[in-house]
Every structure is written in structure tokens, then in C-alpha cells.
């Protein structure tokens, strides 16, 4: 099997970090990928599934991305918008992997992208909670890797999640807010590093039993666009 950086697909070395530093060469793990886009481009979990025989759940609400995701991946594919409650939301679908919930607490807000939203392709979609999705799909209580990148809705998801029911051996989050970090730390997760505006964390069990170097915590600043 190929053993070089060309094997990996993620933008910020997330898949490489999981497979080389946290769970070296692990076969048959379980991942949670949110949001998964087309399942290949810049994917944090494609190599885990295709090269290391991991199973998992890819969540992607954009209908066009979801169609491609279903064609490319063999894992569980779910097309829900994940949020803190069940409701209908406006969801932007015309800006590729930058799409998402249109709201003032997300990246696709009128405050940040008002000029774009005036002519954007926005559809109505029903949300679900992460706990519901995991339960419906019989996810294991221990999930090896959780990739979270949902264009500003990360706090909604983390703040409403019951960490007593599931544990994640490692997590990467794009631009976590101070509240997201606080919740993760309150639940015992250990900060490892920041890289290109993603934060990397491990479960305390991994921190105690591995040789992972954990840097001093630093809060990533919010987006300024």
C-alpha cells in the first residue's frame, strides 16, 4: 500500500494525523464525518474507509453533494442538516463546501455574506440532532474519529450533545468557538494542537497511553469574513 502524503486527501492533514499519530495504521475503525461533501474532495475519512477498511457515518445535507457521496462511499450516508433541535432551516447550496445553515450564528449569515445571500441558492431542509442520527444508525459507543466542519454551526452541535453516551478517541473541529472548547474540555478531551484554523483533540485515554505531543492551548480566532 502506498505510504506517502499522496495517499491522503484532507486539506489540513487530519487523516494523516489520525492514521500516523493517534491510531497508527489502525484497521477497521469507526468514523463520523460531518459534513462529508462529495466524500472524496478534501475528505478527512475517504482514506480511512478505502485503504484501512474503516466503517462509519458520512453526513451531508447538500443534495448535489449527497448524490455524489452515495456513489463514492460504502459507509452509512445520511443527508440530514445537523443542529441542536429538529426544525426547518434555510440552507445555502450554491457555494460548494462553504454552504450551510443560513443564520446569524453561522458563517452563512447576512452579517458576513449578505451581498452573496441576496442572490444565493437557498433551500429549506429539516434538521436532526447528532444523537438521533447516531442512535438510528446503531453507532458504537466508542467512535475512533469525529471530523466536524459545518461552516459555523459547530457550536449548535456540540452544545446539544450528550457526551456521556458516546466517546471519541480523536476529534478535529474547524474554528471551534470558546464555548465549543469549554464543552470539550469539561468532558475531558485534551487539546493537541491548532493547524490551519482547525483544532485537534484526543480522548483522555489516548492522551495517557500514547506519545502524542500536546501543545499549550490557544483559542483560534473567529472568521473575519
PDB file of C-alpha atoms in Angstrom, residues 109-216:
ATOM      1  CA  UNK A 109     -25.143  34.923   7.870  1.00  0.00           C
ATOM      2  CA  UNK A 110     -26.431  38.166   6.419  1.00  0.00           C
ATOM      3  CA  UNK A 111     -23.891  39.992   8.570  1.00  0.00           C
ATOM      4  CA  UNK A 112     -20.985  38.147   6.927  1.00  0.00           C
ATOM      5  CA  UNK A 113     -22.263  37.235   3.472  1.00  0.00           C
ATOM      6  CA  UNK A 114     -25.313  39.420   2.969  1.00  0.00           C
ATOM      7  CA  UNK A 115     -24.314  40.514  -0.540  1.00  0.00           C
ATOM      8  CA  UNK A 116     -23.921  36.883  -1.586  1.00  0.00           C
ATOM      9  CA  UNK A 117     -27.089  35.670   0.087  1.00  0.00           C
ATOM     10  CA  UNK A 118     -29.217  38.175  -1.787  1.00  0.00           C
ATOM     11  CA  UNK A 119     -28.721  36.096  -4.937  1.00  0.00           C
ATOM     12  CA  UNK A 120     -27.765  32.722  -3.440  1.00  0.00           C
ATOM     13  CA  UNK A 121     -29.469  29.371  -3.984  1.00  0.00           C
ATOM     14  CA  UNK A 122     -31.132  28.701  -0.627  1.00  0.00           C
ATOM     15  CA  UNK A 123     -33.439  25.759   0.093  1.00  0.00           C
ATOM     16  CA  UNK A 124     -35.466  24.639   3.106  1.00  0.00           C
ATOM     17  CA  UNK A 125     -34.283  21.487   4.870  1.00  0.00           C
ATOM     18  CA  UNK A 126     -35.263  19.657   8.034  1.00  0.00           C
ATOM     19  CA  UNK A 127     -32.685  19.303  10.781  1.00  0.00           C
ATOM     20  CA  UNK A 128     -31.921  16.422  13.095  1.00  0.00           C
ATOM     21  CA  UNK A 129     -29.729  16.100  16.165  1.00  0.00           C
ATOM     22  CA  UNK A 130     -26.459  14.231  16.160  1.00  0.00           C
ATOM     23  CA  UNK A 131     -27.639  11.977  18.991  1.00  0.00           C
ATOM     24  CA  UNK A 132     -30.682  10.916  16.939  1.00  0.00           C
ATOM     25  CA  UNK A 133     -28.551  10.121  13.902  1.00  0.00           C
ATOM     26  CA  UNK A 134     -26.079   8.038  15.898  1.00  0.00           C
ATOM     27  CA  UNK A 135     -28.881   6.142  17.609  1.00  0.00           C
ATOM     28  CA  UNK A 136     -30.813   5.480  14.403  1.00  0.00           C
ATOM     29  CA  UNK A 137     -27.686   4.089  12.739  1.00  0.00           C
ATOM     30  CA  UNK A 138     -26.557   1.965  15.692  1.00  0.00           C
ATOM     31  CA  UNK A 139     -23.250   3.776  16.022  1.00  0.00           C
ATOM     32  CA  UNK A 140     -20.837   2.225  18.529  1.00  0.00           C
ATOM     33  CA  UNK A 141     -20.348   3.937  21.869  1.00  0.00           C
ATOM     34  CA  UNK A 142     -16.670   4.418  21.008  1.00  0.00           C
ATOM     35  CA  UNK A 143     -16.110   6.315  17.764  1.00  0.00           C
ATOM     36  CA  UNK A 144     -12.473   6.449  16.724  1.00  0.00           C
ATOM     37  CA  UNK A 145     -12.527   9.728  14.798  1.00  0.00           C
ATOM     38  CA  UNK A 146     -15.011  12.613  14.655  1.00  0.00           C
ATOM     39  CA  UNK A 147     -14.497  15.203  11.902  1.00  0.00           C
ATOM     40  CA  UNK A 148     -16.606  18.340  12.439  1.00  0.00           C
ATOM     41  CA  UNK A 149     -16.652  21.146   9.870  1.00  0.00           C
ATOM     42  CA  UNK A 150     -20.069  22.701   9.305  1.00  0.00           C
ATOM     43  CA  UNK A 151     -19.401  26.349   8.493  1.00  0.00           C
ATOM     44  CA  UNK A 152     -20.152  27.906  11.832  1.00  0.00           C
ATOM     45  CA  UNK A 153     -22.803  25.520  13.171  1.00  0.00           C
ATOM     46  CA  UNK A 154     -20.271  23.553  15.243  1.00  0.00           C
ATOM     47  CA  UNK A 155     -21.403  25.168  18.494  1.00  0.00           C
ATOM     48  CA  UNK A 156     -25.026  24.162  17.889  1.00  0.00           C
ATOM     49  CA  UNK A 157     -23.999  20.539  17.532  1.00  0.00           C
ATOM     50  CA  UNK A 158     -21.518  20.316  20.382  1.00  0.00           C
ATOM     51  CA  UNK A 159     -23.592  22.280  22.891  1.00  0.00           C
ATOM     52  CA  UNK A 160     -26.591  19.967  22.494  1.00  0.00           C
ATOM     53  CA  UNK A 161     -24.687  16.663  22.501  1.00  0.00           C
ATOM     54  CA  UNK A 162     -24.677  14.220  25.436  1.00  0.00           C
ATOM     55  CA  UNK A 163     -21.055  13.141  25.752  1.00  0.00           C
ATOM     56  CA  UNK A 164     -21.947  10.563  28.400  1.00  0.00           C
ATOM     57  CA  UNK A 165     -23.395   8.270  25.717  1.00  0.00           C
ATOM     58  CA  UNK A 166     -20.518   8.302  23.228  1.00  0.00           C
ATOM     59  CA  UNK A 167     -16.795   8.878  23.339  1.00  0.00           C
ATOM     60  CA  UNK A 168     -14.495   9.944  20.516  1.00  0.00           C
ATOM     61  CA  UNK A 169     -10.865   8.842  20.530  1.00  0.00           C
ATOM     62  CA  UNK A 170      -9.893  11.847  18.438  1.00  0.00           C
ATOM     63  CA  UNK A 171     -11.681  14.910  17.099  1.00  0.00           C
ATOM     64  CA  UNK A 172     -10.918  17.707  14.672  1.00  0.00           C
ATOM     65  CA  UNK A 173     -13.074  20.841  14.562  1.00  0.00           C
ATOM     66  CA  UNK A 174     -12.850  23.766  12.176  1.00  0.00           C
ATOM     67  CA  UNK A 175     -12.624  27.069  14.081  1.00  0.00           C
ATOM     68  CA  UNK A 176     -14.167  25.932  17.364  1.00  0.00           C
ATOM     69  CA  UNK A 177     -15.662  28.755  19.408  1.00  0.00           C
ATOM     70  CA  UNK A 178     -14.642  29.303  23.041  1.00  0.00           C
ATOM     71  CA  UNK A 179     -17.888  27.565  24.060  1.00  0.00           C
ATOM     72  CA  UNK A 180     -17.056  24.516  21.940  1.00  0.00           C
ATOM     73  CA  UNK A 181     -13.641  24.300  23.553  1.00  0.00           C
ATOM     74  CA  UNK A 182     -15.118  24.725  27.006  1.00  0.00           C
ATOM     75  CA  UNK A 183     -17.580  21.878  26.447  1.00  0.00           C
ATOM     76  CA  UNK A 184     -14.894  19.571  25.095  1.00  0.00           C
ATOM     77  CA  UNK A 185     -12.567  20.338  27.994  1.00  0.00           C
ATOM     78  CA  UNK A 186     -15.387  19.895  30.521  1.00  0.00           C
ATOM     79  CA  UNK A 187     -15.902  16.429  29.075  1.00  0.00           C
ATOM     80  CA  UNK A 188     -12.239  15.546  29.481  1.00  0.00           C
ATOM     81  CA  UNK A 189     -10.992  15.978  25.927  1.00  0.00           C
ATOM     82  CA  UNK A 190      -7.375  17.019  25.605  1.00  0.00           C
ATOM     83  CA  UNK A 191      -6.200  19.752  23.244  1.00  0.00           C
ATOM     84  CA  UNK A 192      -3.365  18.632  20.964  1.00  0.00           C
ATOM     85  CA  UNK A 193      -2.771  21.477  18.509  1.00  0.00           C
ATOM     86  CA  UNK A 194      -4.135  24.037  16.102  1.00  0.00           C
ATOM     87  CA  UNK A 195      -3.336  23.745  12.419  1.00  0.00           C
ATOM     88  CA  UNK A 196      -4.704  25.932   9.629  1.00  0.00           C
ATOM     89  CA  UNK A 197      -7.693  27.048  11.731  1.00  0.00           C
ATOM     90  CA  UNK A 198      -8.661  23.538  12.817  1.00  0.00           C
ATOM     91  CA  UNK A 199      -8.237  22.350  16.398  1.00  0.00           C
ATOM     92  CA  UNK A 200      -7.210  18.773  17.164  1.00  0.00           C
ATOM     93  CA  UNK A 201      -8.184  16.877  20.331  1.00  0.00           C
ATOM     94  CA  UNK A 202      -7.869  13.384  21.795  1.00  0.00           C
ATOM     95  CA  UNK A 203      -9.790  11.451  24.407  1.00  0.00           C
ATOM     96  CA  UNK A 204      -8.022  11.413  27.803  1.00  0.00           C
ATOM     97  CA  UNK A 205      -7.415   7.682  27.396  1.00  0.00           C
ATOM     98  CA  UNK A 206      -5.395   8.353  24.239  1.00  0.00           C
ATOM     99  CA  UNK A 207      -3.520  11.211  25.893  1.00  0.00           C
ATOM    100  CA  UNK A 208      -2.447   8.915  28.736  1.00  0.00           C
ATOM    101  CA  UNK A 209      -1.450   5.887  26.685  1.00  0.00           C
ATOM    102  CA  UNK A 210       0.187   7.410  23.603  1.00  0.00           C
ATOM    103  CA  UNK A 211       3.209   9.541  22.886  1.00  0.00           C
ATOM    104  CA  UNK A 212       1.221  12.366  21.301  1.00  0.00           C
ATOM    105  CA  UNK A 213       2.731  15.762  21.999  1.00  0.00           C
ATOM    106  CA  UNK A 214       0.084  18.177  23.259  1.00  0.00           C
ATOM    107  CA  UNK A 215       0.780  21.855  22.722  1.00  0.00           C
ATOM    108  CA  UNK A 216      -0.317  24.649  25.006  1.00  0.00           C
TER     109      UNK A 216
END
